[in-house]
Short mmCIF file of C-alpha atoms in Angstrom, two decimals:
data_model
loop_
_atom_site.label_atom_id
_atom_site.label_comp_id
_atom_site.label_asym_id
_atom_site.label_seq_id
_atom_site.Cartn_x
_atom_site.Cartn_y
_atom_site.Cartn_z
CA UNK L 1443 -5.09 -21.66 -1.19
CA UNK L 1444 -7.23 -19.95 1.44
CA UNK L 1445 -6.83 -22.94 3.76
CA UNK L 1446 -3.08 -22.35 4.00
CA UNK L 1447 -1.33 -19.90 6.31
CA UNK L 1448 0.02 -16.57 5.10
CA UNK L 1449 3.61 -17.66 4.50
CA UNK L 1450 2.57 -20.63 2.39
CA UNK L 1451 0.09 -18.56 0.41
CA UNK L 1452 2.72 -15.91 -0.33
CA UNK L 1453 5.23 -18.49 -1.59
CA UNK L 1454 2.75 -20.22 -3.91
CA UNK L 1455 0.56 -17.28 -4.96
CA UNK L 1456 -0.02 -17.09 -8.70
CA UNK L 1457 2.29 -19.95 -9.67
CA UNK L 1458 1.23 -22.16 -12.58
CA UNK L 1459 0.62 -25.86 -12.14
CA UNK L 1460 3.91 -27.82 -12.17
CA UNK L 1461 5.07 -28.95 -15.60
CA UNK L 1462 8.09 -31.20 -15.98
CA UNK L 1463 11.03 -29.23 -17.29
CA UNK L 1464 9.43 -25.82 -16.70
CA UNK L 1465 10.41 -23.26 -14.02
CA UNK L 1466 8.39 -22.63 -10.88
CA UNK L 1467 7.77 -19.02 -11.94
CA UNK L 1468 8.03 -18.48 -15.71
CA UNK L 1469 10.24 -15.62 -16.79
CA UNK L 1470 8.87 -12.33 -18.10
CA UNK L 1471 7.33 -12.31 -21.56
CA UNK L 1472 8.81 -9.43 -23.53
CA UNK L 1473 6.23 -8.81 -26.23
CA UNK L 1474 3.86 -6.05 -27.27
CA UNK L 1475 1.94 -7.73 -30.12
CA UNK L 1476 1.18 -11.45 -30.37
CA UNK L 1477 0.35 -13.71 -33.29
CA UNK L 1478 -3.30 -13.46 -34.34
CA UNK L 1479 -5.39 -16.11 -35.99
CA UNK L 1480 -5.81 -14.81 -39.57
CA UNK L 1481 -9.53 -15.50 -39.46
CA UNK L 1482 -10.68 -15.22 -35.84
CA UNK L 1483 -8.19 -12.69 -34.48
CA UNK L 1484 -6.59 -12.74 -31.01
CA UNK L 1485 -6.30 -15.73 -28.76
CA UNK L 1486 -5.65 -15.34 -25.03
CA UNK L 1487 -3.23 -12.51 -25.81
CA UNK L 1488 -3.75 -9.90 -28.48
CA UNK L 1489 -1.83 -6.78 -27.46
CA UNK L 1490 0.18 -6.20 -24.28
CA UNK L 1491 -1.67 -3.07 -23.16
CA UNK L 1492 -4.83 -5.15 -22.77
CA UNK L 1493 -3.54 -8.70 -22.18
CA UNK L 1494 -0.19 -9.93 -20.93
CA UNK L 1495 0.71 -13.33 -19.42
CA UNK L 1496 3.31 -12.05 -16.94
CA UNK L 1497 0.94 -9.36 -15.73
CA UNK L 1498 -1.88 -11.91 -15.45
CA UNK L 1499 0.28 -14.17 -13.26
CA UNK L 1500 1.05 -11.27 -10.91
CA UNK L 1501 -2.63 -10.36 -10.72
CA UNK L 1502 -3.45 -13.96 -9.81
CA UNK L 1503 -0.83 -13.81 -7.04
CA UNK L 1504 -2.23 -10.62 -5.52
CA UNK L 1505 -5.78 -11.95 -5.88
CA UNK L 1506 -4.79 -15.00 -3.85
CA UNK L 1507 -3.61 -12.73 -1.02
CA UNK L 1508 -6.12 -9.87 -1.25
CA UNK L 1509 -9.17 -12.07 -1.72
CA UNK L 1510 -10.58 -10.64 -4.93
CA UNK L 1511 -9.85 -10.31 -8.67
CA UNK L 1512 -7.06 -7.80 -9.20
CA UNK L 1513 -5.75 -5.37 -11.79
CA UNK L 1514 -2.18 -4.10 -11.56
CA UNK L 1515 -0.99 -0.64 -12.59
CA UNK L 1516 2.28 1.13 -13.26
CA UNK L 1517 2.30 2.72 -9.78
CA UNK L 1518 0.16 3.10 -6.70
CA UNK L 1519 -0.87 6.56 -7.79
CA UNK L 1520 -1.91 5.21 -11.20
CA UNK L 1521 -4.07 2.63 -9.41
CA UNK L 1522 -5.82 5.00 -7.04
CA UNK L 1523 -6.48 7.67 -9.66
CA UNK L 1524 -7.84 5.00 -12.01
CA UNK L 1525 -10.21 3.89 -9.26
CA UNK L 1526 -11.36 7.46 -8.58
CA UNK L 1527 -11.82 8.40 -12.22
CA UNK L 1528 -13.55 5.14 -13.14
CA UNK L 1529 -16.09 5.45 -10.31
CA UNK L 1530 -16.71 9.18 -9.86
CA UNK L 1531 -18.73 11.46 -12.14
CA UNK L 1532 -19.51 15.17 -12.24
CA UNK L 1533 -21.68 16.08 -9.27
CA UNK L 1534 -20.48 13.18 -7.11
CA UNK L 1535 -18.98 13.56 -3.65
CA UNK L 1536 -15.98 11.55 -2.44
CA UNK L 1537 -14.87 11.24 1.18
CA UNK L 1538 -11.08 11.10 1.51
CA UNK L 1539 -8.81 10.64 4.54
CA UNK L 1540 -7.61 14.02 5.79
CA UNK L 1541 -4.44 12.38 7.10
CA UNK L 1542 -3.79 9.92 4.26
CA UNK L 1543 -1.39 10.07 1.34
CA UNK L 1544 -1.12 13.76 0.44
CA UNK L 1545 -0.91 13.25 -3.34
CA UNK L 1546 -4.44 11.82 -3.35
CA UNK L 1547 -5.74 14.99 -1.70
CA UNK L 1548 -3.79 17.08 -4.22
CA UNK L 1549 -5.37 15.09 -7.06
CA UNK L 1550 -8.82 15.68 -5.58
CA UNK L 1551 -8.13 19.40 -5.16
CA UNK L 1552 -7.03 19.63 -8.79
CA UNK L 1553 -8.28 17.10 -11.33
CA UNK L 1554 -11.38 15.96 -9.45
CA UNK L 1555 -12.44 19.49 -8.57
CA UNK L 1556 -12.04 20.51 -12.21
CA UNK L 1557 -14.33 17.61 -13.17
CA UNK L 1558 -17.00 18.83 -10.75
CA UNK L 1559 -16.40 16.24 -8.02
CA UNK L 1560 -16.76 17.50 -4.45
CA UNK L 1561 -14.38 16.28 -1.75
CA UNK L 1562 -15.04 15.83 1.96
CA UNK L 1563 -11.96 15.28 4.14
CA UNK L 1564 -12.37 13.02 7.15
CA UNK L 1565 -9.71 12.12 9.78
CA UNK L 1566 -8.98 8.41 9.80
CA UNK L 1567 -9.72 8.20 13.52
CA UNK L 1568 -13.02 10.04 12.97
CA UNK L 1569 -15.51 11.35 13.71
CA UNK L 1570 -17.19 10.24 10.50
CA UNK L 1571 -20.03 12.20 8.91
CA UNK L 1572 -23.36 11.03 7.61
CA UNK L 1573 -22.53 9.51 4.21
CA UNK L 1574 -25.84 10.41 2.60
CA UNK L 1575 -25.11 11.80 -0.88
CA UNK L 1576 -21.55 10.44 -0.93
CA UNK L 1577 -20.65 8.26 -3.92
CA UNK L 1578 -17.34 6.85 -2.64
CA UNK L 1579 -15.66 6.62 0.78
CA UNK L 1580 -11.90 6.07 0.59
CA UNK L 1581 -10.22 4.87 3.76
CA UNK L 1582 -6.51 4.50 4.45
CA UNK L 1583 -5.80 2.34 7.46
CA UNK L 1584 -3.27 2.48 8.99
CA UNK L 1585 -3.05 6.03 7.68
CA UNK L 1586 0.20 7.20 6.14
CA UNK L 1587 2.07 8.80 7.85
CA UNK L 1588 0.22 9.29 11.15
CA UNK L 1589 -0.73 5.61 11.63
CA UNK L 1590 -4.29 6.12 12.85
CA UNK L 1591 -6.55 3.11 12.28
CA UNK L 1592 -10.29 2.96 11.58
CA UNK L 1593 -12.89 0.21 11.90
CA UNK L 1594 -13.38 -0.84 8.28
CA UNK L 1595 -16.33 -3.11 8.96
CA UNK L 1596 -18.30 -0.49 10.87
CA UNK L 1597 -17.61 2.33 8.40
CA UNK L 1598 -18.37 0.11 5.41
CA UNK L 1599 -21.73 -0.82 6.93
CA UNK L 1600 -22.62 2.83 7.52
CA UNK L 1601 -21.49 3.85 4.04
CA UNK L 1602 -23.39 1.05 2.34
CA UNK L 1603 -26.53 1.94 4.25
CA UNK L 1604 -26.22 5.46 2.79
CA UNK L 1605 -25.66 4.08 -0.71
CA UNK L 1606 -21.91 4.77 -0.93
CA UNK L 1607 -19.12 2.55 -2.19
CA UNK L 1608 -16.11 1.90 0.06
CA UNK L 1609 -12.48 1.59 -1.01
CA UNK L 1610 -9.58 0.93 1.36
CA UNK L 1611 -5.98 1.88 0.68
CA UNK L 1612 -4.19 -1.23 1.96
CA UNK L 1613 -0.63 -0.07 1.24
CA UNK L 1614 0.66 0.16 4.79
CA UNK L 1615 -1.03 -2.99 6.08
CA UNK L 1616 -0.51 -5.20 2.99
CA UNK L 1617 -2.89 -8.11 2.30
CA UNK L 1618 -1.08 -10.16 4.94
CA UNK L 1619 -1.95 -7.50 7.51
CA UNK L 1620 -5.63 -7.21 6.68
CA UNK L 1621 -8.09 -7.95 3.88
CA UNK L 1622 -10.44 -4.99 3.32
CA UNK L 1623 -12.72 -6.95 0.99
CA UNK L 1624 -13.36 -9.48 3.74
CA UNK L 1625 -14.11 -6.59 6.11
CA UNK L 1626 -16.86 -5.26 3.87
CA UNK L 1627 -15.06 -2.91 1.49
CA UNK L 1628 -16.00 -2.89 -2.19
CA UNK L 1629 -12.49 -2.19 -3.39
CA UNK L 1630 -8.94 -2.53 -2.11
CA UNK L 1631 -6.23 -0.34 -3.62
CA UNK L 1632 -2.54 -0.18 -2.83
CA UNK L 1633 0.93 0.80 -3.83
CA UNK L 1634 2.82 -2.42 -4.42
CA UNK L 1635 5.98 -0.32 -4.53
CA UNK L 1636 6.10 -0.50 -0.74
CA UNK L 1637 6.08 -3.62 1.45
CA UNK L 1638 4.26 -5.90 -1.00
CA UNK L 1639 7.33 -6.09 -3.25
CA UNK L 1640 9.67 -4.69 -0.63
CA UNK L 1641 13.01 -4.41 -2.43
CA UNK L 1642 12.91 -0.76 -3.50
CA UNK L 1643 13.35 -1.70 -7.14
CA UNK L 1644 9.89 -1.55 -8.72
CA UNK L 1645 6.92 0.81 -9.04
CA UNK L 1646 3.56 -0.95 -8.86
CA UNK L 1647 -0.07 -0.41 -7.92
CA UNK L 1648 -3.20 -2.53 -7.88
CA UNK L 1649 -6.96 -2.47 -7.45
CA UNK L 1650 -8.95 -5.47 -6.19
CA UNK L 1651 -12.72 -5.90 -6.10
CA UNK L 1652 -15.23 -8.73 -5.80
CA UNK L 1653 -17.88 -7.08 -8.01
CA UNK L 1654 -17.06 -7.88 -11.67
CA UNK L 1655 -18.99 -4.86 -12.95
CA UNK L 1656 -17.14 -2.49 -10.64
CA UNK L 1657 -13.73 -3.94 -11.46
CA UNK L 1658 -14.73 -3.94 -15.14
CA UNK L 1659 -15.06 -0.14 -15.03
CA UNK L 1660 -11.54 0.10 -13.65
CA UNK L 1661 -10.25 -2.32 -16.29
CA UNK L 1662 -11.86 -0.34 -19.09
CA UNK L 1663 -10.17 2.79 -17.72
CA UNK L 1664 -6.82 0.98 -17.69
CA UNK L 1665 -7.24 -0.34 -21.22
CA UNK L 1666 -8.11 3.08 -22.57
CA UNK L 1667 -5.46 5.04 -20.67
CA UNK L 1668 -2.67 2.46 -20.75
CA UNK L 1669 -1.27 2.73 -17.22
CA UNK L 1670 0.11 -0.81 -17.13
CA UNK L 1671 3.38 -2.04 -15.61
CA UNK L 1672 6.01 -3.61 -17.84
CA UNK L 1673 6.76 -7.31 -18.04
CA UNK L 1674 9.98 -7.21 -16.04
CA UNK L 1675 8.42 -5.12 -13.26
CA UNK L 1676 5.56 -7.62 -13.02
CA UNK L 1677 7.98 -10.53 -12.83
CA UNK L 1678 10.13 -8.80 -10.20
CA UNK L 1679 7.05 -8.06 -8.14
CA UNK L 1680 5.76 -11.63 -8.36
CA UNK L 1681 9.16 -13.03 -7.38
CA UNK L 1682 9.35 -10.67 -4.40
CA UNK L 1683 5.91 -11.55 -3.02
CA UNK L 1684 7.22 -15.02 -2.08
CA UNK L 1685 9.17 -13.54 0.84
CA UNK L 1686 6.47 -11.11 1.98
CA UNK L 1687 5.56 -13.06 5.12
CA UNK L 1688 9.21 -13.37 6.18
CA UNK L 1689 9.96 -9.71 5.54
CA UNK L 1690 6.89 -8.50 7.39
CA UNK L 1691 7.71 -10.67 10.39
CA UNK L 1692 11.15 -9.10 10.83
CA UNK L 1693 9.89 -5.59 10.06
CA UNK L 1694 7.12 -5.89 12.62
CA UNK L 1695 9.49 -7.26 15.27
CA UNK L 1696 11.90 -4.41 14.58
CA UNK L 1697 9.09 -1.87 14.80
CA UNK L 1698 7.99 -3.21 18.17
CA UNK L 1699 11.52 -2.88 19.52
CA UNK L 1700 12.05 0.55 17.97
CA UNK L 1701 8.77 1.86 19.34
CA UNK L 1702 9.62 0.69 22.86
CA UNK L 1703 13.08 2.28 22.62
CA UNK L 1704 11.65 5.58 21.44
CA UNK L 1705 8.99 5.63 24.16
CA UNK L 1706 11.71 5.37 26.80
CA UNK L 1707 13.54 8.48 25.55
CA UNK L 1708 12.67 11.92 26.88
CA UNK L 1709 14.07 13.61 23.75
CA UNK L 1710 11.55 11.90 21.42
CA UNK L 1711 7.86 12.85 21.34
CA UNK L 1712 4.67 11.60 19.70
CA UNK L 1713 5.68 7.97 19.21
CA UNK L 1714 3.04 6.07 17.21
CA UNK L 1715 2.89 2.39 16.33
CA UNK L 1716 -0.48 0.59 16.30
CA UNK L 1717 1.09 -2.47 17.92
CA UNK L 1718 1.80 -0.63 21.17
CA UNK L 1719 -0.88 -1.32 23.82
CA UNK L 1720 -0.65 2.36 24.75
CA UNK L 1721 -1.25 3.56 21.17
CA UNK L 1722 -4.67 5.11 20.41
CA UNK L 1723 -5.02 2.80 17.41
CA UNK L 1724 -4.23 -0.38 19.31
CA UNK L 1725 -7.78 -1.51 20.23
CA UNK L 1726 -9.02 -1.47 16.62
CA UNK L 1727 -5.73 -2.58 15.06
CA UNK L 1728 -5.36 -5.58 17.36
CA UNK L 1729 -8.89 -6.72 16.56
CA UNK L 1730 -8.89 -5.96 12.83
CA UNK L 1731 -5.35 -6.73 11.69
CA UNK L 1732 -3.47 -10.01 11.54
CA UNK L 1733 -0.11 -8.25 11.55
CA UNK L 1734 1.02 -4.72 12.44
CA UNK L 1735 3.33 -3.17 9.80
CA UNK L 1736 6.90 -2.06 10.37
CA UNK L 1737 6.29 1.69 10.18
CA UNK L 1738 6.76 3.88 13.28
CA UNK L 1739 6.28 7.65 13.52
CA UNK L 1740 7.72 10.11 16.01
CA UNK L 1741 8.74 13.75 16.44
CA UNK L 1742 12.29 15.01 17.00
CA UNK L 1743 11.18 18.59 17.54
CA UNK L 1744 12.79 20.35 14.57
CA UNK L 1745 13.85 19.90 10.96
CA UNK L 1746 17.44 20.54 12.00
CA UNK L 1747 17.48 17.68 14.47
CA UNK L 1748 15.94 15.31 11.93
CA UNK L 1749 18.75 16.21 9.52
CA UNK L 1750 21.37 15.58 12.19
CA UNK L 1751 19.74 12.28 13.12
CA UNK L 1752 19.62 11.00 9.53
CA UNK L 1753 23.20 12.11 8.92
CA UNK L 1754 24.42 10.31 12.03
CA UNK L 1755 22.57 7.04 11.36
CA UNK L 1756 24.54 4.32 9.58
CA UNK L 1757 21.73 1.81 9.00
CA UNK L 1758 18.90 4.26 8.34
CA UNK L 1759 18.71 5.53 4.78
CA UNK L 1760 17.08 8.90 4.14
CA UNK L 1761 14.42 8.04 1.59
CA UNK L 1762 10.77 8.80 0.95
CA UNK L 1763 9.38 5.32 0.40
CA UNK L 1764 8.67 2.69 3.06
CA UNK L 1765 8.18 -1.03 3.52
CA UNK L 1766 11.51 -2.11 2.03
CA UNK L 1767 14.20 -4.45 3.31
CA UNK L 1768 16.39 -1.47 4.26
CA UNK L 1769 15.40 0.77 7.16
CA UNK L 1770 14.47 4.22 5.87
CA UNK L 1771 13.19 7.47 7.35
CA UNK L 1772 12.09 10.86 6.13
CA UNK L 1773 10.76 14.15 7.44
CA UNK L 1774 7.24 14.25 6.07
CA UNK L 1775 6.65 18.02 6.19
CA UNK L 1776 9.09 18.47 3.30
CA UNK L 1777 6.76 16.52 1.00
CA UNK L 1778 3.48 18.25 1.74
CA UNK L 1779 2.06 16.28 4.65
CA UNK L 1780 0.39 18.40 7.31
CA UNK L 1781 2.84 17.36 10.02
CA UNK L 1782 5.11 19.10 12.50
CA UNK L 1783 8.57 20.16 11.23
CA UNK L 1784 10.29 17.41 13.21
CA UNK L 1785 7.83 14.60 12.39
CA UNK L 1786 9.59 11.45 11.13
CA UNK L 1787 8.17 8.43 9.34
CA UNK L 1788 10.47 5.54 10.20
CA UNK L 1789 10.20 2.35 8.14
CA UNK L 1790 11.89 -0.65 9.72
CA UNK L 1791 13.78 -2.96 7.39
CA UNK L 1792 14.95 -6.51 8.00
CA UNK L 1793 18.27 -5.72 9.68
CA UNK L 1794 19.09 -7.58 12.89
CA UNK L 1795 17.12 -5.95 15.67
CA UNK L 1796 20.07 -5.43 18.01
CA UNK L 1797 22.09 -3.70 15.29
CA UNK L 1798 19.20 -1.43 14.36
CA UNK L 1799 18.54 -0.43 17.97
CA UNK L 1800 22.20 0.32 18.58
CA UNK L 1801 22.41 2.47 15.46
CA UNK L 1802 19.19 4.28 16.32
CA UNK L 1803 20.38 4.99 19.84
CA UNK L 1804 23.74 6.33 18.65
CA UNK L 1805 22.09 8.52 16.00
CA UNK L 1806 19.59 9.97 18.48
CA UNK L 1807 22.32 10.61 21.04
CA UNK L 1808 24.51 12.24 18.41
CA UNK L 1809 21.74 14.48 17.13
CA UNK L 1810 20.54 15.84 20.48
#
């Protein structure tokens, strides 16, 4: 499927070969145990924690888009902690993004520290340290929520030269925005809860890798800890991936229009969107990414104004996720991100652009 364009690949990813009388995408298999052969034991499926046909189909779909064998998890946090705990050992050092998802830093400051793993925090935009002695470098690009971008290929080369593994959190970009494995990363990890599935109705995470031994460590961790998604969640996710290209196209177009609108307002500061030619991340993003995501960040100056803005908006839901079909926004300081009190992460949905801009303008005017 690699010869097809993104939209075609998304529609057909992970589907079985056509069989007369069978559906395009088989429904979810609701089973925990499966019949065993009385003499030889399990066939393709033995027990749902370790093997499941609906989960396997979803993994094949994500593999087709991400470019490497994939394991899915019950959430993005389950996926990234599985990666960290499967790879890191006592005495290791991990480099994490200082401006990435705050819960990962909290996990490092708690569970990893207690296990004797040292953490080095590095801003996504750099500068990057010498990676000598580092076991794993985790990148998040674009970073959530600040939207800085880093050169994956260059950092991966430097890390590999120092003997470190490289993982890239691909949540914000999605595999239709960039493919970290093709850029030199050893692992890609993401929350499929966000734009990948995009309907705000499922929790999902995944890890992809091209090295079977490396992915095998993560799979062993998953088998022994049991952090798997259920059959219906897997089926919902697989169904939703078919429209990923269409959703991203509208979200990106909306983000471009929203960013331009915000830049023109004197009462809005710190507008960031990597698709803006004036954005600090634009040079790397435009060279590295096939598509810029629909997330914009900006500062309204105070928590009080953010509250007034979200109350006044009719099409912008106050919510803490992003990448869905509905436009959402939240004030990140309330969750633990090291951001200004009035910093807003704004996730563009698939509403008509003119309607969204009109609502945004009215809400900003009404909150001033």
